[in-house]
CSV table of C-alpha atoms and ligand atoms in Angstrom, one decimal:
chain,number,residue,atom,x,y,z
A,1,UNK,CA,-3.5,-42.2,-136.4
A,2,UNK,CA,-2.1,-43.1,-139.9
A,3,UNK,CA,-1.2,-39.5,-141.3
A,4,UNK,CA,1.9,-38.4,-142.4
A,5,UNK,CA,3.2,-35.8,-143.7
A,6,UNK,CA,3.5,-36.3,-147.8
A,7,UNK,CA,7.1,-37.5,-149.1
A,8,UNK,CA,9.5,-34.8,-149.0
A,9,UNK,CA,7.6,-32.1,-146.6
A,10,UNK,CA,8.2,-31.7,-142.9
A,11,UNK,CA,6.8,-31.0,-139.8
A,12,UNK,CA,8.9,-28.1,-137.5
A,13,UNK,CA,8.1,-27.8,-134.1
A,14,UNK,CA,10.6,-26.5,-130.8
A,15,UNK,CA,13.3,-26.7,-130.6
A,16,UNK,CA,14.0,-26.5,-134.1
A,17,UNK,CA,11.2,-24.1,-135.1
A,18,UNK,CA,13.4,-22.0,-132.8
A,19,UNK,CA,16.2,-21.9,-135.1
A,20,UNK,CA,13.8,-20.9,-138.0
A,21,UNK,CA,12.4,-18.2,-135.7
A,22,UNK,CA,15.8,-16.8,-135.0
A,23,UNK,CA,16.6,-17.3,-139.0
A,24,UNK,CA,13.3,-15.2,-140.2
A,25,UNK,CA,14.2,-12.9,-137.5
A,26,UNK,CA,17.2,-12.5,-138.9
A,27,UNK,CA,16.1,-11.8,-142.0
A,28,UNK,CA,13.6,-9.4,-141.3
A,29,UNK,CA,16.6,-7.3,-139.6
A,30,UNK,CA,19.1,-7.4,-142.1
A,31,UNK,CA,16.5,-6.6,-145.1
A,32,UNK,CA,15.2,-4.1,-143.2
A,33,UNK,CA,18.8,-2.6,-142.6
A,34,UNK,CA,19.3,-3.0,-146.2
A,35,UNK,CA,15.9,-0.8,-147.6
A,36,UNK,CA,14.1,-4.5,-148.5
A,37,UNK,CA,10.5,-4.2,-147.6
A,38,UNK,CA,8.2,-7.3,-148.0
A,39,UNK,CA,6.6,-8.7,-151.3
A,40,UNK,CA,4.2,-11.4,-151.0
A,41,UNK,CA,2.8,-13.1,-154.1
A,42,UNK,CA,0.7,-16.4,-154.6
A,43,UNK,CA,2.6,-19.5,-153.7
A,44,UNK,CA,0.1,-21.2,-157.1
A,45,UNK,CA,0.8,-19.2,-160.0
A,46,UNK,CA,0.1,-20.2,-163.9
A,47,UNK,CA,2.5,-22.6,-165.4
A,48,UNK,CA,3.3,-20.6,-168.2
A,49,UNK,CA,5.2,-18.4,-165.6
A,50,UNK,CA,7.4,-20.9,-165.1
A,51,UNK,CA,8.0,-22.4,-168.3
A,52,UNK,CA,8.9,-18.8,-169.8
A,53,UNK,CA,10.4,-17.8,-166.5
A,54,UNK,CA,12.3,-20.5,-165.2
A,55,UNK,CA,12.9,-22.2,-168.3
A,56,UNK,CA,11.6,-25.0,-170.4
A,57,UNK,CA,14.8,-26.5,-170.8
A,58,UNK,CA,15.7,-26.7,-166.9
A,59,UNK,CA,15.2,-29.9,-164.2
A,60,UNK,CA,12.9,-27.7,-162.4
A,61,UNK,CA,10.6,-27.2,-165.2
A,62,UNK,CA,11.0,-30.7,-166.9
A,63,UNK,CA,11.1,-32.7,-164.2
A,64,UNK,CA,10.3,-31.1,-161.0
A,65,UNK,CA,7.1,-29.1,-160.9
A,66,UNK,CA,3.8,-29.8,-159.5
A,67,UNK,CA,1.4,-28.9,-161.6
A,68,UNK,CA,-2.5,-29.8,-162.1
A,69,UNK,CA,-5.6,-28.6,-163.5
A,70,UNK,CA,-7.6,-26.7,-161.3
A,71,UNK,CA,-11.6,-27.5,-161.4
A,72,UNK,CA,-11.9,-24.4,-164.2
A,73,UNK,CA,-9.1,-26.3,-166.3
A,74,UNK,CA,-6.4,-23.5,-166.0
A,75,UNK,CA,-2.9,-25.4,-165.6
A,76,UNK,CA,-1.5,-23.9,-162.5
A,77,UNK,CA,2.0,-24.9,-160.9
A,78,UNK,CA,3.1,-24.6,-157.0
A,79,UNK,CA,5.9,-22.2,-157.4
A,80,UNK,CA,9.4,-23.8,-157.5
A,81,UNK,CA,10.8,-20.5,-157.0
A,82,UNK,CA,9.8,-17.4,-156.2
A,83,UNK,CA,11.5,-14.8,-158.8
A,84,UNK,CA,9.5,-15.3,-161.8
A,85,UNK,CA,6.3,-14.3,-159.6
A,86,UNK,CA,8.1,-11.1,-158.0
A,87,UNK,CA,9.3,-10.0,-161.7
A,88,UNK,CA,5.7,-10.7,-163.1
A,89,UNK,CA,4.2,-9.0,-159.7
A,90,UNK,CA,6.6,-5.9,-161.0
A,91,UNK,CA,5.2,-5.2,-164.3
A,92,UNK,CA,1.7,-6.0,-163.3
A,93,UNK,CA,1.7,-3.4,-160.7
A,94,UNK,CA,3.2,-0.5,-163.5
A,95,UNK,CA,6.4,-0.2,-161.4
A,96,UNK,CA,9.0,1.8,-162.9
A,97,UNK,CA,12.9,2.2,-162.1
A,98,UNK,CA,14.7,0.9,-159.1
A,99,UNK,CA,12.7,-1.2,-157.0
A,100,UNK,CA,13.5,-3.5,-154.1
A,101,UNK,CA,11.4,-6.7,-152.6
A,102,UNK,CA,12.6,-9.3,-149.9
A,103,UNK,CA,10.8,-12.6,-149.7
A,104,UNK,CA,10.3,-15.4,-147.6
A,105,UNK,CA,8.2,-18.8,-147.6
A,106,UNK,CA,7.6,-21.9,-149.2
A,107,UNK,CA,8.7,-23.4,-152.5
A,108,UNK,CA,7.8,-27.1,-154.0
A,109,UNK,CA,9.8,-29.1,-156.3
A,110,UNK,CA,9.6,-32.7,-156.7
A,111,UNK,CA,12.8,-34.2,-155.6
A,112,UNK,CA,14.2,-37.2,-154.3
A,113,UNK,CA,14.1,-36.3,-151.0
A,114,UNK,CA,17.2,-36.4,-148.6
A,115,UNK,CA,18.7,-34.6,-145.8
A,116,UNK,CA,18.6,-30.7,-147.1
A,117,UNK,CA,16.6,-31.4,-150.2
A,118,UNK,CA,12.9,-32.0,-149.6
A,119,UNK,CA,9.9,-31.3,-151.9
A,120,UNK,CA,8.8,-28.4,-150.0
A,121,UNK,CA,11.0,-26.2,-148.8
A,122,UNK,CA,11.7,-22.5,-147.7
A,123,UNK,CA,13.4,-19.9,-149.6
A,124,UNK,CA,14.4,-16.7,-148.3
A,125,UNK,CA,15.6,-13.8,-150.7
A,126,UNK,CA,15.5,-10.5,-152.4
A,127,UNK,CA,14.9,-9.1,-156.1
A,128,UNK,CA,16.7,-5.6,-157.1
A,129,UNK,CA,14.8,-5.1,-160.2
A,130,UNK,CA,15.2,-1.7,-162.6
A,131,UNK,CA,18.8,-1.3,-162.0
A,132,UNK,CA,21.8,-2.3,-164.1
A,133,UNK,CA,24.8,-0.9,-162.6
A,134,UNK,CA,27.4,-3.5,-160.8
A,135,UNK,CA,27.1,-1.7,-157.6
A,136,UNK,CA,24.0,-2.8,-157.2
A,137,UNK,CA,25.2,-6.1,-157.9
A,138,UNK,CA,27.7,-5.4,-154.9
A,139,UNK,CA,24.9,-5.0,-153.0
A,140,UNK,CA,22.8,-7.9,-153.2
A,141,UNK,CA,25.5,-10.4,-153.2
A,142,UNK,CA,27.1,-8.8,-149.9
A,143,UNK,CA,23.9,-8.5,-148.1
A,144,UNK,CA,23.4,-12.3,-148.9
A,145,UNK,CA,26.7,-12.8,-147.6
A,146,UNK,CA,26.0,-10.5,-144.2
A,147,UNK,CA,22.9,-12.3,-143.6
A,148,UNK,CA,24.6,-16.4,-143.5
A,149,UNK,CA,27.0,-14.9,-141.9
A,150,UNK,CA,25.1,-13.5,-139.0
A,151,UNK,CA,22.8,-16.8,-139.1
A,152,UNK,CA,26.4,-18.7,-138.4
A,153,UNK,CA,26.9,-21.1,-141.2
A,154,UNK,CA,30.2,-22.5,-140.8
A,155,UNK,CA,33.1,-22.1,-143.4
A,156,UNK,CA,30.5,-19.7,-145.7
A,157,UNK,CA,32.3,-19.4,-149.5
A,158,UNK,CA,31.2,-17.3,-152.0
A,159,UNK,CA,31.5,-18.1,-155.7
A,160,UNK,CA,31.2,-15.6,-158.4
A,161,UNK,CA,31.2,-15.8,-162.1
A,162,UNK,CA,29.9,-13.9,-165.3
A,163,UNK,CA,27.8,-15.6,-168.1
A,164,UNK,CA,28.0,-12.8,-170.9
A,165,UNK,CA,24.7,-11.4,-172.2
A,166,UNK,CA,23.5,-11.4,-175.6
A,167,UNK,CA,26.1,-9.9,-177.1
A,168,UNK,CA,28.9,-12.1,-176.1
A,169,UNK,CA,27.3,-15.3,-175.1
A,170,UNK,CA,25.8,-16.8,-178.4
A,171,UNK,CA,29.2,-17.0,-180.0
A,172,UNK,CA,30.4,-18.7,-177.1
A,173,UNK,CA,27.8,-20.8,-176.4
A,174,UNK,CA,28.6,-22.4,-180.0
A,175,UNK,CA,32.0,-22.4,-179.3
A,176,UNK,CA,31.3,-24.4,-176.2
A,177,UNK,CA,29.3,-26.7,-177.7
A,178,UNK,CA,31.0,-27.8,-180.6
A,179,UNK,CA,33.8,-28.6,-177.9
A,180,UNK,CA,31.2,-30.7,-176.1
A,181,UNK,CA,30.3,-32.2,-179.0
A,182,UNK,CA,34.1,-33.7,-179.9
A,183,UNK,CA,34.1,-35.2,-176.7
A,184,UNK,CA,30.1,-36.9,-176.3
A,185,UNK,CA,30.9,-40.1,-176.3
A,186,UNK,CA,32.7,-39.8,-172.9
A,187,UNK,CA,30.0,-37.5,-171.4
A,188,UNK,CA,27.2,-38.7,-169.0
A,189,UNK,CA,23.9,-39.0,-170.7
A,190,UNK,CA,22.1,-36.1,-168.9
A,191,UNK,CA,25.1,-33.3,-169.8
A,192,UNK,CA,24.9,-35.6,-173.8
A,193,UNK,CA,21.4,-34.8,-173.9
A,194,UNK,CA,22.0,-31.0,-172.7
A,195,UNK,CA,24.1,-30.2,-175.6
A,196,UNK,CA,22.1,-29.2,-178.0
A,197,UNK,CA,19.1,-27.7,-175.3
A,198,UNK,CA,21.2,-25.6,-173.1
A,199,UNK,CA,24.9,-26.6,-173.1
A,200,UNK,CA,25.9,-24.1,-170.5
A,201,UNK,CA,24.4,-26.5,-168.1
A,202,UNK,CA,26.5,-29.0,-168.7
A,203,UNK,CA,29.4,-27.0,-167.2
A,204,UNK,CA,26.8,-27.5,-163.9
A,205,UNK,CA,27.6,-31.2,-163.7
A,206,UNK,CA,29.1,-32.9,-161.1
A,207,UNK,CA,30.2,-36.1,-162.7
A,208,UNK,CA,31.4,-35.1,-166.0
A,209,UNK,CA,34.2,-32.1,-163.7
A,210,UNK,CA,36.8,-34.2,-164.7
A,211,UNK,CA,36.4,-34.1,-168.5
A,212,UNK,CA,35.2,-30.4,-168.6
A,213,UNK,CA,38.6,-28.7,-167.4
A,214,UNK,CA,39.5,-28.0,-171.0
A,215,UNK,CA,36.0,-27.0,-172.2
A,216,UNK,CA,36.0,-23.3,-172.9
A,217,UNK,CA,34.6,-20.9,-170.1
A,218,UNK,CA,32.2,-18.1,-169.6
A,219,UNK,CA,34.3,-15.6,-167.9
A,220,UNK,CA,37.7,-16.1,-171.2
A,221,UNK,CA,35.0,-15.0,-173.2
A,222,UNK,CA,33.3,-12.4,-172.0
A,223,UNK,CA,32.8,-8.9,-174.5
A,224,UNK,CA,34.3,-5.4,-173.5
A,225,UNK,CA,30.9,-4.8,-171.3
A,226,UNK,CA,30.7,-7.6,-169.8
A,227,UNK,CA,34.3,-8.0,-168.7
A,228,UNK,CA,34.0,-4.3,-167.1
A,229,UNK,CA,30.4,-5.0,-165.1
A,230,UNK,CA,32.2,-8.5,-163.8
A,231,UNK,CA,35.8,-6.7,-162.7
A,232,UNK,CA,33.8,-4.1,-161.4
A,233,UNK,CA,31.5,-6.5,-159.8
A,234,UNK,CA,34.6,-7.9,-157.9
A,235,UNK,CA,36.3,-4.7,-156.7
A,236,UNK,CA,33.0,-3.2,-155.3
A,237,UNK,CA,33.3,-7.1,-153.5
A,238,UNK,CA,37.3,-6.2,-152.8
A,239,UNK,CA,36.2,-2.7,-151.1
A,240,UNK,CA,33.4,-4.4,-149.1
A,241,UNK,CA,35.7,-7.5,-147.8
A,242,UNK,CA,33.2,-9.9,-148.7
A,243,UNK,CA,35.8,-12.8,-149.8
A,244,UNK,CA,34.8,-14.8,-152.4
A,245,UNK,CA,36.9,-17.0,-155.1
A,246,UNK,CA,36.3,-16.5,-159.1
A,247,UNK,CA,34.8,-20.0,-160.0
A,248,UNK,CA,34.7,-20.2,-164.2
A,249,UNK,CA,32.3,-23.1,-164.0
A,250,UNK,CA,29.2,-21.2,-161.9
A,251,UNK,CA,26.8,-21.4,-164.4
A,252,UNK,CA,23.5,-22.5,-162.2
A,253,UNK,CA,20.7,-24.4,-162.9
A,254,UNK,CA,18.6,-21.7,-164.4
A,255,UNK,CA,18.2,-20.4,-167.8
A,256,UNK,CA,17.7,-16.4,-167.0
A,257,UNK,CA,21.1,-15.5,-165.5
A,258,UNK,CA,22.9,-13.1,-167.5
A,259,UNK,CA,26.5,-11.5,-166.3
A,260,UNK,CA,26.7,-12.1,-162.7
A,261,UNK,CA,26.0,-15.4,-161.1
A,262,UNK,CA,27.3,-16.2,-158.0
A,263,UNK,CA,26.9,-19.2,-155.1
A,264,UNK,CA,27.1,-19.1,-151.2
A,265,UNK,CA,28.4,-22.7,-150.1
A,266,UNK,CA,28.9,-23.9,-147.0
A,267,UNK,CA,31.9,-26.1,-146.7
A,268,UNK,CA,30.2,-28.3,-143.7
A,269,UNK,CA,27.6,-29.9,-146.0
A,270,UNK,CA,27.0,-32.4,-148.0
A,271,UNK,CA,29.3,-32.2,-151.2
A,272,UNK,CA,25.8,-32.7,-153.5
A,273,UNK,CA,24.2,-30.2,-151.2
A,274,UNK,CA,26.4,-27.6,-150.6
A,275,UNK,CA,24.8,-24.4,-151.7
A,276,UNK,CA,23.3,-23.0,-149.2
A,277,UNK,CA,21.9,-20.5,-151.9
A,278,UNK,CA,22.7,-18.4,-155.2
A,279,UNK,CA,21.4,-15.8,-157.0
A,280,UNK,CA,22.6,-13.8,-160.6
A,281,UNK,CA,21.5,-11.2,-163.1
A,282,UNK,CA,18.6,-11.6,-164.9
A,283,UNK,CA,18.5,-8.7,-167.3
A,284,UNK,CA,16.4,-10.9,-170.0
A,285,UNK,CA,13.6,-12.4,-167.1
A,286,UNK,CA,11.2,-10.0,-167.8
A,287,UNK,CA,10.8,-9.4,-171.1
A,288,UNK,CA,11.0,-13.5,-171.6
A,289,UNK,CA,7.5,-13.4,-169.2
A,290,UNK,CA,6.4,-11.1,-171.7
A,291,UNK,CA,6.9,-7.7,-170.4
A,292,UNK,CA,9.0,-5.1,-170.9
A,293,UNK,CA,13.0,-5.1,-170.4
A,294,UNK,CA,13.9,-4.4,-167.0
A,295,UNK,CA,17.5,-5.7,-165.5
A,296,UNK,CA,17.4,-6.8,-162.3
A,297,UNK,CA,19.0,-9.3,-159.7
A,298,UNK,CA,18.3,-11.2,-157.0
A,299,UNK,CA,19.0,-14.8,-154.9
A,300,UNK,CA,17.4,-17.2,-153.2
A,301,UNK,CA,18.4,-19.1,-149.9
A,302,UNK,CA,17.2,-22.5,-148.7
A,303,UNK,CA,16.4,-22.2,-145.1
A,304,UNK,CA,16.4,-26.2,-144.8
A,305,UNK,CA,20.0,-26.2,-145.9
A,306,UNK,CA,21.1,-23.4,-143.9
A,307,UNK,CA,20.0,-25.1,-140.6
A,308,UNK,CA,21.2,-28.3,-141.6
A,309,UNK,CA,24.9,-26.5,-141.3
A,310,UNK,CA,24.0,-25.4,-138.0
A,311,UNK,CA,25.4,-27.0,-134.8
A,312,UNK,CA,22.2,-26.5,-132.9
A,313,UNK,CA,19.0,-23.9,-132.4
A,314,UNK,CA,20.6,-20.9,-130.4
A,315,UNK,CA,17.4,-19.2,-129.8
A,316,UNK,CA,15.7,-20.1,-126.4
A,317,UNK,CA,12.3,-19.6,-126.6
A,318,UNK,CA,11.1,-18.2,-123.3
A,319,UNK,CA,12.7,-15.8,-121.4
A,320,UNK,CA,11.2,-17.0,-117.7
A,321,UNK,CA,9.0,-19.6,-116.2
A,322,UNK,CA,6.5,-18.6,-113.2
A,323,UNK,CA,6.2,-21.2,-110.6
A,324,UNK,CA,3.2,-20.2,-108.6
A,325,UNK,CA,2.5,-21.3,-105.3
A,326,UNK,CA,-1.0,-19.9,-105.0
A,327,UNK,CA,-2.5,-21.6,-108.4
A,328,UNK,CA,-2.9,-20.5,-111.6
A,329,UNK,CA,-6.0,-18.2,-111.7
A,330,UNK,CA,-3.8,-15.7,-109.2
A,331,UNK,CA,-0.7,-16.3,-111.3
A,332,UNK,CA,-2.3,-15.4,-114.8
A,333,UNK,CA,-2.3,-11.5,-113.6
A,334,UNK,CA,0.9,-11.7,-112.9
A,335,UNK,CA,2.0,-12.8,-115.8
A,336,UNK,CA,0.3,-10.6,-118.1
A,337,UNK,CA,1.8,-7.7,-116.4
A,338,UNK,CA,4.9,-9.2,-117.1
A,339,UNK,CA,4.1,-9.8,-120.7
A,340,UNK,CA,2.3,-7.0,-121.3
A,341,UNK,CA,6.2,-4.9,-120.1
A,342,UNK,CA,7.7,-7.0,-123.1
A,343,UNK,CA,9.0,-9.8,-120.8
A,344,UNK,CA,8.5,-13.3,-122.3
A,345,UNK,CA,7.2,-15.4,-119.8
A,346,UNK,CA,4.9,-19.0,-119.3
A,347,UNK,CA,3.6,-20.7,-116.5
A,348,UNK,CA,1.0,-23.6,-115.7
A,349,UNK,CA,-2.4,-22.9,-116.3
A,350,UNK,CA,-3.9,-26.4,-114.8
A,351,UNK,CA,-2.8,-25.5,-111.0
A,352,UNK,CA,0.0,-28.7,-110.9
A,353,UNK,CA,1.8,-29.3,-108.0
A,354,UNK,CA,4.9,-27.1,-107.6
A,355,UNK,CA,7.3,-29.7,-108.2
A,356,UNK,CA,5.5,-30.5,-111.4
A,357,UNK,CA,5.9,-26.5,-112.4
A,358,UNK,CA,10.1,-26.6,-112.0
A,359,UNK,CA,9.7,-29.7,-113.4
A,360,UNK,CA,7.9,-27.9,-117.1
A,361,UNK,CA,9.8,-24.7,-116.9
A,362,UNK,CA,12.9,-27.0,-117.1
A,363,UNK,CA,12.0,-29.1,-120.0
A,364,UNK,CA,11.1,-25.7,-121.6
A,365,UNK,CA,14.4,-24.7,-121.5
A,366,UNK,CA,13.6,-21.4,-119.0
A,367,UNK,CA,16.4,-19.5,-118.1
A,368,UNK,CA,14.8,-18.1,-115.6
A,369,UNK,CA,12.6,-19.3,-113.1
A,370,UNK,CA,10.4,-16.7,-110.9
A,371,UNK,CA,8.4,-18.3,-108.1
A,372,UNK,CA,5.0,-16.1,-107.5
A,373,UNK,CA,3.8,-16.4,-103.5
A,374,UNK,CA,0.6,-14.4,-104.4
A,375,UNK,CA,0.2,-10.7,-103.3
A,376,UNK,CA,2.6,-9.3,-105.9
A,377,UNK,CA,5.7,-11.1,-104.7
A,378,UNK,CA,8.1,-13.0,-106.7
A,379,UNK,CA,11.1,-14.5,-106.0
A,380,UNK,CA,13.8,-15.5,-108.2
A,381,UNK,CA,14.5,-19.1,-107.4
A,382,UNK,CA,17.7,-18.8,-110.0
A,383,UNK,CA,20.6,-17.3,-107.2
A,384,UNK,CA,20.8,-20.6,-104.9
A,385,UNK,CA,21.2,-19.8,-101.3
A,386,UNK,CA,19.7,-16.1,-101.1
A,387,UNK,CA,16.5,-16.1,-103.1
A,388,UNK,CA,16.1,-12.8,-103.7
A,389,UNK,CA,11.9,-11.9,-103.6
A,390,UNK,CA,11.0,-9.1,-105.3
A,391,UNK,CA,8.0,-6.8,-105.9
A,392,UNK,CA,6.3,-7.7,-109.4
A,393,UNK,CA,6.8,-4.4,-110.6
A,394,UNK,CA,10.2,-4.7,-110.1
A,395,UNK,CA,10.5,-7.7,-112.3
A,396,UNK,CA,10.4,-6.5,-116.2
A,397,UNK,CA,13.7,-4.3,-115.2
A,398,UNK,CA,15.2,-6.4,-113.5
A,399,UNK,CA,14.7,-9.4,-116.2
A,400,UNK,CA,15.6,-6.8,-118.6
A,401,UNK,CA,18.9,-6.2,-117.2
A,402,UNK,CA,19.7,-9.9,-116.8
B,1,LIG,P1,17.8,-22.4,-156.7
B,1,LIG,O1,16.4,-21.7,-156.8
B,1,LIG,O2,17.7,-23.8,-157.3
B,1,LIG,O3,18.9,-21.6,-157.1
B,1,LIG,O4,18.0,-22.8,-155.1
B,1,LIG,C1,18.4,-21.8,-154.2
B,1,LIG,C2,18.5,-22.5,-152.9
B,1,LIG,O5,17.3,-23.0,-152.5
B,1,LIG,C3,19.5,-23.7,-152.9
B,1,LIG,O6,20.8,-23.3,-152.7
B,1,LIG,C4,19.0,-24.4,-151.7
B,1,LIG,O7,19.5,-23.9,-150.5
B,1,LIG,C5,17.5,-24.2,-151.7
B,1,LIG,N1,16.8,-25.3,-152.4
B,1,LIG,C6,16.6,-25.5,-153.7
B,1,LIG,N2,15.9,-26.7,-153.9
B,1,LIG,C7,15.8,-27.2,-152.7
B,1,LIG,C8,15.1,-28.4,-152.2
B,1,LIG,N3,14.6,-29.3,-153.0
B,1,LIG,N4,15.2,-28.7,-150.8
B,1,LIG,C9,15.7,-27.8,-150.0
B,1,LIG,N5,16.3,-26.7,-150.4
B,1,LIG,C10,16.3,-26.4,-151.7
């Protein structure tokens, strides 16, 4: 067979589908824990979202999107992200004040594909939407910070900064760029060309670091407001013990952050890679997709990235093997009582020899192997020396308590 999988996208399967398990699991848990139900909305929407939402000015929109015609003509776009279709999925539905939504699945971008950046990928993440008070803020970016913690990624940093709003950040955004201006010539030609588009990007870039230390930052130039949301921002953080480290030159790649904007990095990756996820304040989003004003915040994590930073899967995926001596269509009885006590269990349904069955429930990773000698007995084959038989309906306990 010839097929592969298009440039950039990915097949999963065990063991490493494991890890994602465990990772969505996770998820589920902690945004549950958190008061995050689910929101669901179409992985196609129309590219206007995205050009209004996301930005014209951005990579993601320029460069990055896949976008066709379908057969009515419409020009519709795989989502890059998933924000812009929460916020519209918001003011279509009439909500009003406070509202919560938690995410998860698959986004598209066209990238060069490497090691943690691939064309499609999987972002997990929440939107707080109707709320403008920095404890909420608190709240997002620390239950971001609980859940990478609890998926293990190693060395986990969070970065914070504040971008202004409307009322500080114009002045400074010509402040900035006049500075950029005086020194062009020595910039690269993608932060040159960003200067007069969006020259808060440019404090984004990797290569020009060096020449940008003097450049005037966000956070020096923040108004009265914005100076108290951010310091509150960061003792709500203080209070919580969620460390993180005030970086001036956060601004992300997107253009709807306002105030907050923060990064979760994990210091075992890739330097170009690093961000495991972000997220920010995007007080303007909604009224820039044509709706009404509604603040609101959110981020999104790459669950790609996430695992790459992972040592290995941690989630086995069976709880026990059954090794029957008496072939498979007495064993499948057994089993389903097993499974049907919550026990996770699998066994050989093509009646191979028992050798064959020690030899699969090995490969599979079983931490337990039960041996079933028809007539309800078991035996755990685990405790070498005295096999200890059991009745079956002994079993789901005792795995339990294992
Ligand atoms: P962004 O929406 O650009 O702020 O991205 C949020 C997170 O999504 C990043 O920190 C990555 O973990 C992940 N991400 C973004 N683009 C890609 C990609 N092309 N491949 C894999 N992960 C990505």
């Amino acid at each position: 067979m010839s097929f592969r999988p298009p440039k950039g996208t990915d097949d999963v399967l065990a063991p490493e589908s494991q890890a994602w398990r465990r990772a969505l699991r996770l998820w589920d848990e902690l945004t549950t824990r958190y008061g995050y139900p689910p929101v669901m909305t179409p992985v196609v929407e129309a590219t206007e979202l995205f050009e209004r939402g996301t930005g014209d000015s951005t990579e993601i929109v320029t460069k990055e999107m896949y976008t066709f015609a379908d057969r009515a003509g419409r020009s519709l776009t795989l989502r890059p992200e998933v924000t812009p279709g929460v916020v519209r999925a918001y003011l279509q539905a009439g909500m009003q004040g406070a509202w919560k939504g938690a995410y998860s699945g698959p986004c598209f971008r066209y990238e060069q594909p490497q090691a943690g950046r691939r064309r499609q990928f999987w972002q997990v993440g929440v939107e707080y939407l109707g709320v403008e008070g920095p404890t909420a803020d608190a709240e997002v970016i620390e239950l971001g910070y609980r859940y990478l913690e609890a998926v293990g990624v190693p060395d986990l940093e969070l970065r914070v900064n504040s971008l202004g709003d409307p009322e500080c950040r114009p002045a400074y955004v010509e402040e900035l760029r006049s500075h950029l201006r005086s020194i062009a010539a020595d910039l690269s030609a993608d932060s040159a060309k960003l200067i007069d588009v969006n020259p808060l990007r440019a404090l984004d870039s990797k290569t020009d670091k060096p020449l940008l230390g003097d450049a005037p930052k966000p956070a020096d130039r923040l108004c009265a407001a914005c100076r108290r949301h951010h310091e509150s921002v960061r003792r709500a953080l203080d209070g919580l013990r969620v460390p993180y480290t005030q970086d001036d030159s956060l601004v992300r790649g997107l253009d709807y952050y306002t105030r907050t904007a923060f990064e979760y990095v994990g210091r075992g990756l890739d330097a170009a890679q690093n961000a495991v996820g972000g997220g920010g304040r995007y007080d303007g989003l909604a009224e820039a997709l044509g709706g009404r004003a509604v603040p609101g915040l959110g981020f999104a994590l790459g669950v790609e990235r996430m695992l790459l930073s992972l040592a290995e899967p941690v989630d086995p995926s069976l709880g026990a093997y059954l090794v029957s001596e008496t072939g498979p269509e007495d064993a499948i009885a057994a089993v389903s009582l097993l499974r049907r006590e919550g026990a996770s269990v699998d066994f050989d349904t093509e009646g191979r020899s028992v050798k064959a069955q020690f030899r699969a429930a090995r490969r599979l990773g079983a931490p337990v192997i039960l041996v079933w000698r028809g007539e309800g007995r078991l035996v755990d084959a685990q405790t070498e020396g005295e096999r200890r038989e059991m009745p079956l309906g002994e079993a789901p306990a005792w795995l339990k308590a294992r």
